[in-house]
């Protein structure tokens, strides 16, 4: 175990990094969002094409973040990249968005999903909001016990959810006869603009399901040999998720057809019901519950490191940078994450949160990708040798990723104008907050000690 300049301890290896990457991506989305995609796109080719496109975007993002992890293996991930490449204001706005929308919003949505499936499996007569809140409290306490404890819980949950996905795919293929005619649902042929916007709208739930690979970079300060292990974990994790996701969607289209997939809101449960009846539905409900639990565990493990880095820079409450002397984790930052996620549960809905998260995420994805140009320009020979990883096909592949991010943001504004603009508005509210914190930080720095 080694201690970093931030005061955190390096206790996580390559396997942990890979599980964190996969755990940040696989939540409830893959079990439910195939239905949403089928509502927008009415042919097997377009449905699978949307998930292929999402996988391509995800792997491009993984390559970009792998290079950034190799060049800047610092606690806070994207926050540190923005701070060093652009300005602390951009870094703060990212952390502000993560705190109020992207991570807390996503956690709230997934916690509610866990609550619904937990009640379905156990038949306990309590509201799903109560289950969601209790779950967040427990996971917050677990992660306050240390990064090794949180990482171990995350690994166990990730292995179980991989097993659940594999069972779904194998059983769906082996025990369900494919539909004789799972072809296109009969609709009027859309014009090119309608097709493009529908495909773009379908990418929103796809990218929500694929999103999360970037969160592993938040915890770079606690990974052993991060320049080597974090890039490898990103590429291994994202590749593994793409294989699992494509397999699930192939099985859903094969077993349910396009019309059946669009009609059901629980495609994974429908597939397992066809294979094994109620027992199959119960099994996949347990699998989905564990999958969402793993996503929540990963989020609480990673995102608080951003708020911790903000506090260390003097751009947030100083108490948030406090590290427990025994567990060596930022317990105040972790507790803050849990409390705000609970607040979002009591306020928002899944649909609103989904549109907030995707649009805001891709604003910062595009900006993050652009920092590669700046870091390469500033790169010294020593840094280039130490990083040992470069984005393949740069600058063309990097520019492609940025253009895709811009397209998704614009299309999300077009399809969900009110929710998306609210999300962007929340980001902009961070500007006066930054100015206040920055002024306070500078005044403390210039105040002579007695």
Short mmCIF file of C-alpha atoms in Angstrom, two decimals:
data_model
loop_
_atom_site.label_atom_id
_atom_site.label_comp_id
_atom_site.label_asym_id
_atom_site.label_seq_id
_atom_site.Cartn_x
_atom_site.Cartn_y
_atom_site.Cartn_z
CA UNK A 1 0.00 0.00 0.00
CA UNK A 2 1.32 3.45 -0.96
CA UNK A 3 0.03 6.86 -0.01
CA UNK A 4 -0.45 9.51 -2.72
CA UNK A 5 0.14 13.26 -2.48
CA UNK A 6 -3.60 13.69 -1.91
CA UNK A 7 -3.41 11.53 1.22
CA UNK A 8 -5.37 8.63 -0.30
CA UNK A 9 -3.95 5.09 -0.44
CA UNK A 10 -3.31 3.00 -3.55
CA UNK A 11 -4.99 -0.37 -2.90
CA UNK A 12 -6.75 -1.21 -6.19
CA UNK A 13 -5.21 -3.26 -9.02
CA UNK A 14 -6.04 -4.11 -12.65
CA UNK A 15 -8.89 -6.50 -11.79
CA UNK A 16 -10.42 -3.89 -9.50
CA UNK A 17 -10.09 -1.23 -12.21
CA UNK A 18 -11.77 -3.48 -14.79
CA UNK A 19 -14.64 -4.31 -12.45
CA UNK A 20 -15.05 -0.61 -11.59
CA UNK A 21 -15.26 0.25 -15.31
CA UNK A 22 -17.83 -2.47 -15.99
CA UNK A 23 -19.72 -1.69 -12.80
CA UNK A 24 -19.99 1.96 -13.78
CA UNK A 25 -21.58 0.99 -17.09
CA UNK A 26 -23.83 -1.98 -16.35
CA UNK A 27 -26.77 -0.95 -14.21
CA UNK A 28 -30.42 -1.37 -15.04
CA UNK A 29 -30.25 0.22 -18.50
CA UNK A 30 -29.42 -2.89 -20.50
CA UNK A 31 -32.34 -4.77 -18.95
CA UNK A 32 -34.92 -2.08 -19.76
CA UNK A 33 -33.64 0.30 -22.45
CA UNK A 34 -33.84 -2.18 -25.37
CA UNK A 35 -37.59 -1.58 -25.14
CA UNK A 36 -37.15 2.21 -25.41
CA UNK A 37 -34.87 1.83 -28.44
CA UNK A 38 -37.44 -0.41 -30.16
CA UNK A 39 -40.08 2.29 -29.67
CA UNK A 40 -38.01 4.71 -31.74
CA UNK A 41 -36.60 2.30 -34.32
CA UNK A 42 -38.84 -0.24 -36.02
CA UNK A 43 -36.50 -2.77 -37.58
CA UNK A 44 -34.02 -5.30 -36.16
CA UNK A 45 -31.23 -3.80 -38.26
CA UNK A 46 -31.76 -0.28 -36.88
CA UNK A 47 -32.15 -1.52 -33.29
CA UNK A 48 -28.93 -3.54 -33.40
CA UNK A 49 -27.32 -0.69 -35.33
CA UNK A 50 -28.09 1.75 -32.50
CA UNK A 51 -26.39 -0.54 -29.99
CA UNK A 52 -23.42 -1.05 -32.34
CA UNK A 53 -23.13 2.72 -32.71
CA UNK A 54 -23.28 3.10 -28.95
CA UNK A 55 -20.55 0.50 -28.55
CA UNK A 56 -18.33 2.28 -31.06
CA UNK A 57 -18.83 5.58 -29.22
CA UNK A 58 -18.09 3.88 -25.90
CA UNK A 59 -14.86 2.28 -27.12
CA UNK A 60 -13.70 5.57 -28.64
CA UNK A 61 -14.42 7.20 -25.28
CA UNK A 62 -12.53 4.43 -23.49
CA UNK A 63 -9.47 4.99 -25.69
CA UNK A 64 -9.60 8.75 -25.06
CA UNK A 65 -9.92 8.32 -21.31
CA UNK A 66 -7.19 5.67 -21.37
CA UNK A 67 -4.74 8.20 -22.83
CA UNK A 68 -5.83 10.85 -20.35
CA UNK A 69 -5.46 8.38 -17.48
CA UNK A 70 -1.95 7.57 -18.65
CA UNK A 71 -1.00 11.24 -19.01
CA UNK A 72 -2.73 12.58 -15.88
CA UNK A 73 -3.32 9.75 -13.34
CA UNK A 74 -4.73 12.16 -10.76
CA UNK A 75 -7.60 11.93 -8.29
CA UNK A 76 -10.79 13.44 -9.73
CA UNK A 77 -10.31 12.32 -13.36
CA UNK A 78 -12.14 14.75 -15.63
CA UNK A 79 -12.06 17.44 -12.95
CA UNK A 80 -8.24 17.38 -12.99
CA UNK A 81 -8.12 17.36 -16.82
CA UNK A 82 -10.30 20.47 -17.07
CA UNK A 83 -8.40 22.25 -14.32
CA UNK A 84 -5.05 21.73 -16.02
CA UNK A 85 -6.09 22.02 -19.66
CA UNK A 86 -8.54 24.93 -19.44
CA UNK A 87 -9.46 26.75 -16.25
CA UNK A 88 -10.60 25.88 -12.71
CA UNK A 89 -14.04 27.30 -13.64
CA UNK A 90 -14.58 24.56 -16.25
CA UNK A 91 -13.39 21.95 -13.75
CA UNK A 92 -15.75 23.32 -11.11
CA UNK A 93 -18.74 23.32 -13.49
CA UNK A 94 -18.04 19.66 -14.24
CA UNK A 95 -17.95 18.80 -10.53
CA UNK A 96 -21.07 20.93 -9.95
CA UNK A 97 -22.93 19.08 -12.72
CA UNK A 98 -21.73 15.71 -11.43
CA UNK A 99 -22.88 16.53 -7.93
CA UNK A 100 -26.32 17.89 -8.81
CA UNK A 101 -27.21 16.01 -12.02
CA UNK A 102 -25.03 13.35 -13.62
CA UNK A 103 -24.05 11.14 -10.72
CA UNK A 104 -26.64 11.92 -8.07
CA UNK A 105 -29.37 11.95 -10.73
CA UNK A 106 -28.26 8.66 -12.23
CA UNK A 107 -27.93 7.10 -8.78
CA UNK A 108 -31.42 8.25 -7.85
CA UNK A 109 -32.90 6.70 -10.99
CA UNK A 110 -31.07 3.42 -10.49
CA UNK A 111 -31.85 3.29 -6.76
CA UNK A 112 -35.54 3.62 -7.56
CA UNK A 113 -35.20 0.78 -10.07
CA UNK A 114 -33.54 -1.35 -7.39
CA UNK A 115 -36.37 -0.54 -5.01
CA UNK A 116 -38.99 -1.70 -7.50
CA UNK A 117 -37.22 -4.99 -8.28
CA UNK A 118 -36.41 -5.64 -4.62
CA UNK A 119 -40.09 -5.33 -3.71
CA UNK A 120 -41.05 -7.53 -6.67
CA UNK A 121 -38.68 -10.28 -5.50
CA UNK A 122 -39.34 -10.08 -1.76
CA UNK A 123 -42.99 -8.89 -1.76
CA UNK A 124 -42.17 -6.66 1.23
CA UNK A 125 -45.03 -4.14 1.67
CA UNK A 126 -42.93 -0.97 1.77
CA UNK A 127 -42.67 1.91 -0.74
CA UNK A 128 -39.88 1.61 -3.30
CA UNK A 129 -38.57 5.02 -2.21
CA UNK A 130 -37.91 3.65 1.28
CA UNK A 131 -35.95 0.69 -0.13
CA UNK A 132 -33.96 3.02 -2.38
CA UNK A 133 -33.06 5.36 0.48
CA UNK A 134 -32.09 2.57 2.90
CA UNK A 135 -29.91 1.02 0.18
CA UNK A 136 -28.05 4.27 -0.42
CA UNK A 137 -27.45 4.67 3.32
CA UNK A 138 -25.99 1.15 3.61
CA UNK A 139 -23.70 1.54 0.57
CA UNK A 140 -22.52 4.92 1.84
CA UNK A 141 -21.51 3.34 5.16
CA UNK A 142 -19.75 0.44 3.38
CA UNK A 143 -17.64 2.81 1.28
CA UNK A 144 -16.75 4.88 4.33
CA UNK A 145 -15.03 1.77 5.70
CA UNK A 146 -12.22 2.04 3.14
CA UNK A 147 -11.48 1.83 -0.57
CA UNK A 148 -10.48 -1.83 -0.28
CA UNK A 149 -13.79 -2.69 1.37
CA UNK A 150 -15.74 -0.72 -1.21
CA UNK A 151 -13.73 -2.26 -4.03
CA UNK A 152 -14.28 -5.80 -2.76
CA UNK A 153 -18.05 -5.29 -2.50
CA UNK A 154 -18.02 -3.81 -5.99
CA UNK A 155 -16.08 -6.79 -7.41
CA UNK A 156 -18.49 -9.32 -5.90
CA UNK A 157 -21.57 -7.51 -7.19
CA UNK A 158 -19.99 -7.12 -10.63
CA UNK A 159 -19.21 -10.84 -10.94
CA UNK A 160 -22.79 -11.70 -9.97
CA UNK A 161 -24.28 -9.30 -12.51
CA UNK A 162 -22.02 -10.66 -15.29
CA UNK A 163 -23.28 -14.13 -14.40
CA UNK A 164 -26.91 -12.92 -14.57
CA UNK A 165 -26.40 -11.43 -18.04
CA UNK A 166 -24.71 -14.60 -19.29
CA UNK A 167 -27.58 -16.74 -17.96
CA UNK A 168 -30.09 -14.46 -19.73
CA UNK A 169 -28.25 -14.78 -23.04
CA UNK A 170 -27.62 -18.52 -22.83
CA UNK A 171 -31.16 -19.38 -21.72
CA UNK A 172 -32.72 -17.03 -24.25
CA UNK A 173 -30.79 -18.69 -27.04
CA UNK A 174 -31.07 -22.30 -25.89
CA UNK A 175 -34.66 -22.48 -24.62
CA UNK A 176 -36.58 -20.01 -26.79
CA UNK A 177 -37.32 -20.67 -30.44
CA UNK A 178 -36.74 -17.56 -32.55
CA UNK A 179 -39.79 -15.90 -34.03
CA UNK A 180 -40.39 -16.89 -37.62
CA UNK A 181 -40.96 -13.27 -38.58
CA UNK A 182 -39.21 -10.89 -36.15
CA UNK A 183 -38.95 -8.28 -38.86
CA UNK A 184 -39.84 -4.66 -39.25
CA UNK A 185 -42.97 -3.27 -37.61
CA UNK A 186 -45.17 -1.77 -40.30
CA UNK A 187 -44.97 2.00 -40.15
CA UNK A 188 -44.91 4.67 -42.80
CA UNK A 189 -41.42 5.06 -44.21
CA UNK A 190 -39.93 8.05 -42.39
CA UNK A 191 -38.08 10.82 -44.18
CA UNK A 192 -34.33 11.18 -43.78
CA UNK A 193 -34.62 13.92 -41.13
CA UNK A 194 -37.16 11.92 -39.10
CA UNK A 195 -34.97 8.82 -39.35
CA UNK A 196 -31.87 10.70 -38.20
CA UNK A 197 -33.66 12.34 -35.27
CA UNK A 198 -35.29 9.04 -34.28
CA UNK A 199 -31.91 7.32 -34.41
CA UNK A 200 -30.45 10.14 -32.34
CA UNK A 201 -33.30 9.84 -29.82
CA UNK A 202 -32.69 6.09 -29.62
CA UNK A 203 -29.04 6.83 -28.81
CA UNK A 204 -30.13 8.61 -25.59
CA UNK A 205 -31.18 5.41 -23.77
CA UNK A 206 -28.35 3.52 -25.52
CA UNK A 207 -25.72 5.94 -24.28
CA UNK A 208 -27.33 6.02 -20.84
CA UNK A 209 -26.84 2.25 -20.77
CA UNK A 210 -23.26 2.53 -22.09
CA UNK A 211 -22.32 5.54 -19.97
CA UNK A 212 -20.12 5.30 -16.92
CA UNK A 213 -16.72 4.22 -18.22
CA UNK A 214 -15.33 7.67 -17.33
CA UNK A 215 -16.00 7.29 -13.61
CA UNK A 216 -13.09 4.89 -13.15
CA UNK A 217 -10.73 7.81 -13.79
CA UNK A 218 -12.08 9.57 -10.70
CA UNK A 219 -10.36 7.03 -8.50
CA UNK A 220 -6.96 7.12 -10.24
CA UNK A 221 -5.37 8.28 -6.98
CA UNK A 222 -6.16 4.92 -5.37
CA UNK A 223 -5.11 2.56 -8.18
CA UNK A 224 -1.70 0.88 -8.09
CA UNK A 225 0.39 1.88 -11.14
CA UNK A 226 -2.46 3.95 -12.62
CA UNK A 227 -0.59 4.83 -15.83
CA UNK A 228 -0.63 1.12 -16.68
CA UNK A 229 -3.60 -0.42 -14.87
CA UNK A 230 -6.24 2.26 -15.49
CA UNK A 231 -5.91 2.35 -19.32
CA UNK A 232 -5.95 -1.45 -19.43
CA UNK A 233 -8.94 -1.61 -17.11
CA UNK A 234 -10.83 0.91 -19.28
CA UNK A 235 -10.27 -1.02 -22.50
CA UNK A 236 -10.92 -4.46 -21.00
CA UNK A 237 -14.02 -3.25 -19.16
CA UNK A 238 -15.66 -1.42 -22.07
CA UNK A 239 -14.92 -4.28 -24.49
CA UNK A 240 -16.50 -6.75 -22.08
CA UNK A 241 -19.61 -4.59 -21.71
CA UNK A 242 -20.02 -4.23 -25.49
CA UNK A 243 -19.95 -8.02 -25.89
CA UNK A 244 -22.55 -8.46 -23.14
CA UNK A 245 -24.81 -5.69 -24.46
CA UNK A 246 -24.80 -6.89 -28.06
CA UNK A 247 -25.59 -10.41 -26.86
CA UNK A 248 -28.56 -9.21 -24.78
CA UNK A 249 -30.04 -7.18 -27.64
CA UNK A 250 -29.62 -10.00 -30.13
CA UNK A 251 -31.48 -12.32 -27.76
CA UNK A 252 -34.26 -9.78 -27.09
CA UNK A 253 -34.90 -9.19 -30.80
CA UNK A 254 -34.63 -12.91 -31.58
CA UNK A 255 -37.03 -13.96 -28.83
CA UNK A 256 -39.56 -11.10 -28.79
CA UNK A 257 -39.38 -9.57 -32.25
CA UNK A 258 -39.42 -5.82 -32.82
CA UNK A 259 -43.09 -5.34 -31.99
CA UNK A 260 -42.91 -7.47 -28.85
CA UNK A 261 -39.76 -5.70 -27.73
CA UNK A 262 -41.37 -2.29 -28.19
CA UNK A 263 -44.49 -3.40 -26.33
CA UNK A 264 -42.88 -4.70 -23.14
CA UNK A 265 -41.23 -2.41 -20.62
CA UNK A 266 -39.31 -5.34 -19.08
CA UNK A 267 -37.72 -7.20 -22.00
CA UNK A 268 -35.26 -9.20 -19.90
CA UNK A 269 -38.05 -10.49 -17.67
CA UNK A 270 -40.14 -11.28 -20.74
CA UNK A 271 -37.35 -13.37 -22.25
CA UNK A 272 -36.76 -15.32 -19.06
CA UNK A 273 -40.52 -15.83 -18.65
CA UNK A 274 -40.67 -17.39 -22.10
CA UNK A 275 -37.75 -19.65 -21.17
CA UNK A 276 -38.73 -20.75 -17.64
CA UNK A 277 -42.04 -19.11 -16.71
CA UNK A 278 -42.35 -17.39 -13.33
CA UNK A 279 -39.12 -18.93 -12.07
CA UNK A 280 -37.23 -17.33 -14.95
CA UNK A 281 -38.83 -13.95 -14.32
CA UNK A 282 -37.94 -14.17 -10.63
CA UNK A 283 -34.34 -15.08 -11.43
CA UNK A 284 -33.81 -12.13 -13.76
CA UNK A 285 -35.53 -9.80 -11.28
CA UNK A 286 -32.92 -10.83 -8.72
CA UNK A 287 -30.20 -10.33 -11.33
CA UNK A 288 -31.45 -6.85 -12.19
CA UNK A 289 -31.69 -5.92 -8.52
CA UNK A 290 -28.08 -7.01 -7.94
CA UNK A 291 -26.98 -5.23 -11.12
CA UNK A 292 -28.47 -1.93 -9.98
CA UNK A 293 -26.97 -2.45 -6.55
CA UNK A 294 -23.54 -2.89 -8.14
CA UNK A 295 -23.96 0.31 -10.14
CA UNK A 296 -24.85 2.23 -6.98
CA UNK A 297 -21.87 0.74 -5.16
CA UNK A 298 -19.53 1.82 -7.97
CA UNK A 299 -20.96 5.34 -8.08
CA UNK A 300 -20.49 5.88 -4.35
CA UNK A 301 -16.97 4.44 -4.65
CA UNK A 302 -15.84 6.79 -7.44
CA UNK A 303 -17.68 10.14 -7.70
CA UNK A 304 -16.91 11.48 -4.19
CA UNK A 305 -13.25 11.69 -5.23
CA UNK A 306 -14.22 14.59 -7.53
CA UNK A 307 -15.80 16.56 -4.68
CA UNK A 308 -12.75 15.68 -2.57
CA UNK A 309 -10.44 17.15 -5.26
CA UNK A 310 -12.61 20.28 -5.51
CA UNK A 311 -12.37 20.78 -1.76
CA UNK A 312 -8.60 20.29 -1.82
CA UNK A 313 -8.41 23.07 -4.42
CA UNK A 314 -10.42 25.37 -2.15
CA UNK A 315 -13.45 25.32 -4.46
CA UNK A 316 -15.76 23.51 -2.09
CA UNK A 317 -16.34 23.12 1.64
CA UNK A 318 -12.96 22.35 3.23
CA UNK A 319 -14.54 19.62 5.33
CA UNK A 320 -15.25 17.63 2.17
CA UNK A 321 -11.48 17.11 1.75
CA UNK A 322 -11.18 15.45 5.17
CA UNK A 323 -9.72 11.94 5.07
CA UNK A 324 -10.45 9.48 7.84
CA UNK A 325 -7.11 8.72 9.51
CA UNK A 326 -7.78 4.99 9.67
CA UNK A 327 -9.72 4.14 6.50
CA UNK A 328 -7.90 6.77 4.34
CA UNK A 329 -11.06 7.66 2.39
CA UNK A 330 -12.90 11.02 2.08
CA UNK A 331 -15.85 10.10 4.27
CA UNK A 332 -17.48 13.55 4.19
CA UNK A 333 -17.48 13.54 0.38
CA UNK A 334 -18.94 10.03 0.36
CA UNK A 335 -21.69 11.01 2.82
CA UNK A 336 -22.49 14.10 0.74
CA UNK A 337 -22.96 11.94 -2.35
CA UNK A 338 -25.39 9.65 -0.56
CA UNK A 339 -27.43 12.48 0.94
CA UNK A 340 -27.84 14.37 -2.34
CA UNK A 341 -28.84 11.20 -4.17
CA UNK A 342 -31.55 10.67 -1.57
CA UNK A 343 -32.71 14.26 -2.12
CA UNK A 344 -33.00 13.63 -5.87
CA UNK A 345 -35.09 10.50 -5.19
CA UNK A 346 -37.57 12.61 -3.27
CA UNK A 347 -37.72 15.18 -6.10
CA UNK A 348 -37.29 13.77 -9.63
CA UNK A 349 -38.59 11.19 -12.09
CA UNK A 350 -36.67 8.64 -14.15
CA UNK A 351 -37.49 10.25 -17.52
CA UNK A 352 -36.39 13.73 -16.45
CA UNK A 353 -33.19 12.45 -14.88
CA UNK A 354 -32.38 10.40 -18.00
CA UNK A 355 -32.52 13.43 -20.30
CA UNK A 356 -30.60 15.61 -17.84
CA UNK A 357 -27.84 13.03 -17.45
CA UNK A 358 -27.21 12.23 -21.12
CA UNK A 359 -27.10 15.81 -22.37
CA UNK A 360 -24.89 17.07 -19.55
CA UNK A 361 -22.61 14.03 -19.71
CA UNK A 362 -21.93 14.50 -23.41
CA UNK A 363 -21.21 18.21 -23.06
CA UNK A 364 -18.37 17.25 -20.75
CA UNK A 365 -17.40 14.16 -22.77
CA UNK A 366 -16.74 16.37 -25.79
CA UNK A 367 -14.81 18.88 -23.72
CA UNK A 368 -12.79 16.10 -22.07
CA UNK A 369 -11.80 14.64 -25.44
CA UNK A 370 -10.60 18.07 -26.56
CA UNK A 371 -8.10 18.22 -23.68
CA UNK A 372 -5.98 15.59 -25.45
CA UNK A 373 -4.97 18.22 -28.01
CA UNK A 374 -3.80 20.53 -25.23
CA UNK A 375 -1.96 17.87 -23.22
CA UNK A 376 -0.17 16.57 -26.31
CA UNK A 377 0.92 20.08 -27.19
CA UNK A 378 2.24 20.64 -23.66
CA UNK A 379 3.73 17.14 -23.40
CA UNK A 380 7.36 16.77 -22.38
CA UNK A 381 9.54 13.87 -23.50
CA UNK A 382 9.47 12.44 -19.97
CA UNK A 383 5.67 12.53 -19.81
CA UNK A 384 5.35 10.96 -23.28
CA UNK A 385 7.56 8.06 -22.18
CA UNK A 386 5.68 7.57 -18.91
CA UNK A 387 2.18 7.63 -20.41
CA UNK A 388 2.78 4.57 -22.64
CA UNK A 389 -0.63 4.95 -24.29
CA UNK A 390 -1.91 7.13 -27.14
CA UNK A 391 -5.35 7.42 -28.70
CA UNK A 392 -5.28 5.30 -31.91
CA UNK A 393 -6.07 7.33 -35.03
CA UNK A 394 -5.75 10.70 -33.30
CA UNK A 395 -6.71 13.39 -34.28
CA UNK A 396 -9.39 11.89 -36.55
CA UNK A 397 -10.87 9.47 -34.01
CA UNK A 398 -10.83 12.10 -31.28
CA UNK A 399 -12.58 14.62 -33.54
CA UNK A 400 -15.15 11.95 -34.46
CA UNK A 401 -15.93 11.36 -30.79
CA UNK A 402 -16.31 15.11 -30.20
CA UNK A 403 -18.67 15.43 -33.19
CA UNK A 404 -20.77 12.52 -31.92
CA UNK A 405 -20.98 14.18 -28.50
CA UNK A 406 -22.14 17.42 -30.13
CA UNK A 407 -24.74 15.52 -32.20
CA UNK A 408 -26.16 13.75 -29.14
CA UNK A 409 -26.41 17.01 -27.17
CA UNK A 410 -28.14 18.82 -30.05
CA UNK A 411 -30.51 15.93 -30.67
CA UNK A 412 -31.34 15.69 -26.97
CA UNK A 413 -32.16 19.40 -26.94
CA UNK A 414 -34.41 18.83 -29.98
CA UNK A 415 -36.22 15.82 -28.48
CA UNK A 416 -36.28 16.91 -24.81
CA UNK A 417 -35.92 20.72 -24.96
CA UNK A 418 -37.26 21.62 -21.53
CA UNK A 419 -35.44 18.95 -19.52
CA UNK A 420 -32.18 19.42 -21.42
CA UNK A 421 -32.20 23.19 -21.04
CA UNK A 422 -32.96 22.81 -17.35
CA UNK A 423 -29.92 20.54 -17.07
CA UNK A 424 -27.72 23.08 -18.89
CA UNK A 425 -29.19 25.84 -16.71
CA UNK A 426 -28.17 23.93 -13.59
CA UNK A 427 -24.60 23.74 -14.93
CA UNK A 428 -24.56 27.51 -15.48
CA UNK A 429 -25.76 28.19 -11.94
CA UNK A 430 -22.33 26.94 -10.90
CA UNK A 431 -20.67 30.08 -12.32
CA UNK A 432 -21.63 32.44 -9.45
CA UNK A 433 -20.98 29.64 -6.97
CA UNK A 434 -17.47 29.22 -8.39
CA UNK A 435 -16.80 32.95 -8.16
CA UNK A 436 -17.79 32.93 -4.49
CA UNK A 437 -15.65 29.89 -3.65
CA UNK A 438 -12.71 31.12 -5.71
CA UNK A 439 -12.78 34.52 -3.96
CA UNK A 440 -12.92 32.81 -0.57
CA UNK A 441 -10.04 30.52 -1.51
CA UNK A 442 -7.87 33.43 -2.68
CA UNK A 443 -8.64 35.49 0.42
CA UNK A 444 -7.63 32.57 2.68
CA UNK A 445 -4.45 32.08 0.67
CA UNK A 446 -3.43 35.74 1.07
CA UNK A 447 -4.37 36.02 4.75
CA UNK A 448 -1.13 35.92 6.81
CA UNK A 449 -0.97 33.23 9.47
CA UNK A 450 -0.64 34.38 13.07
#
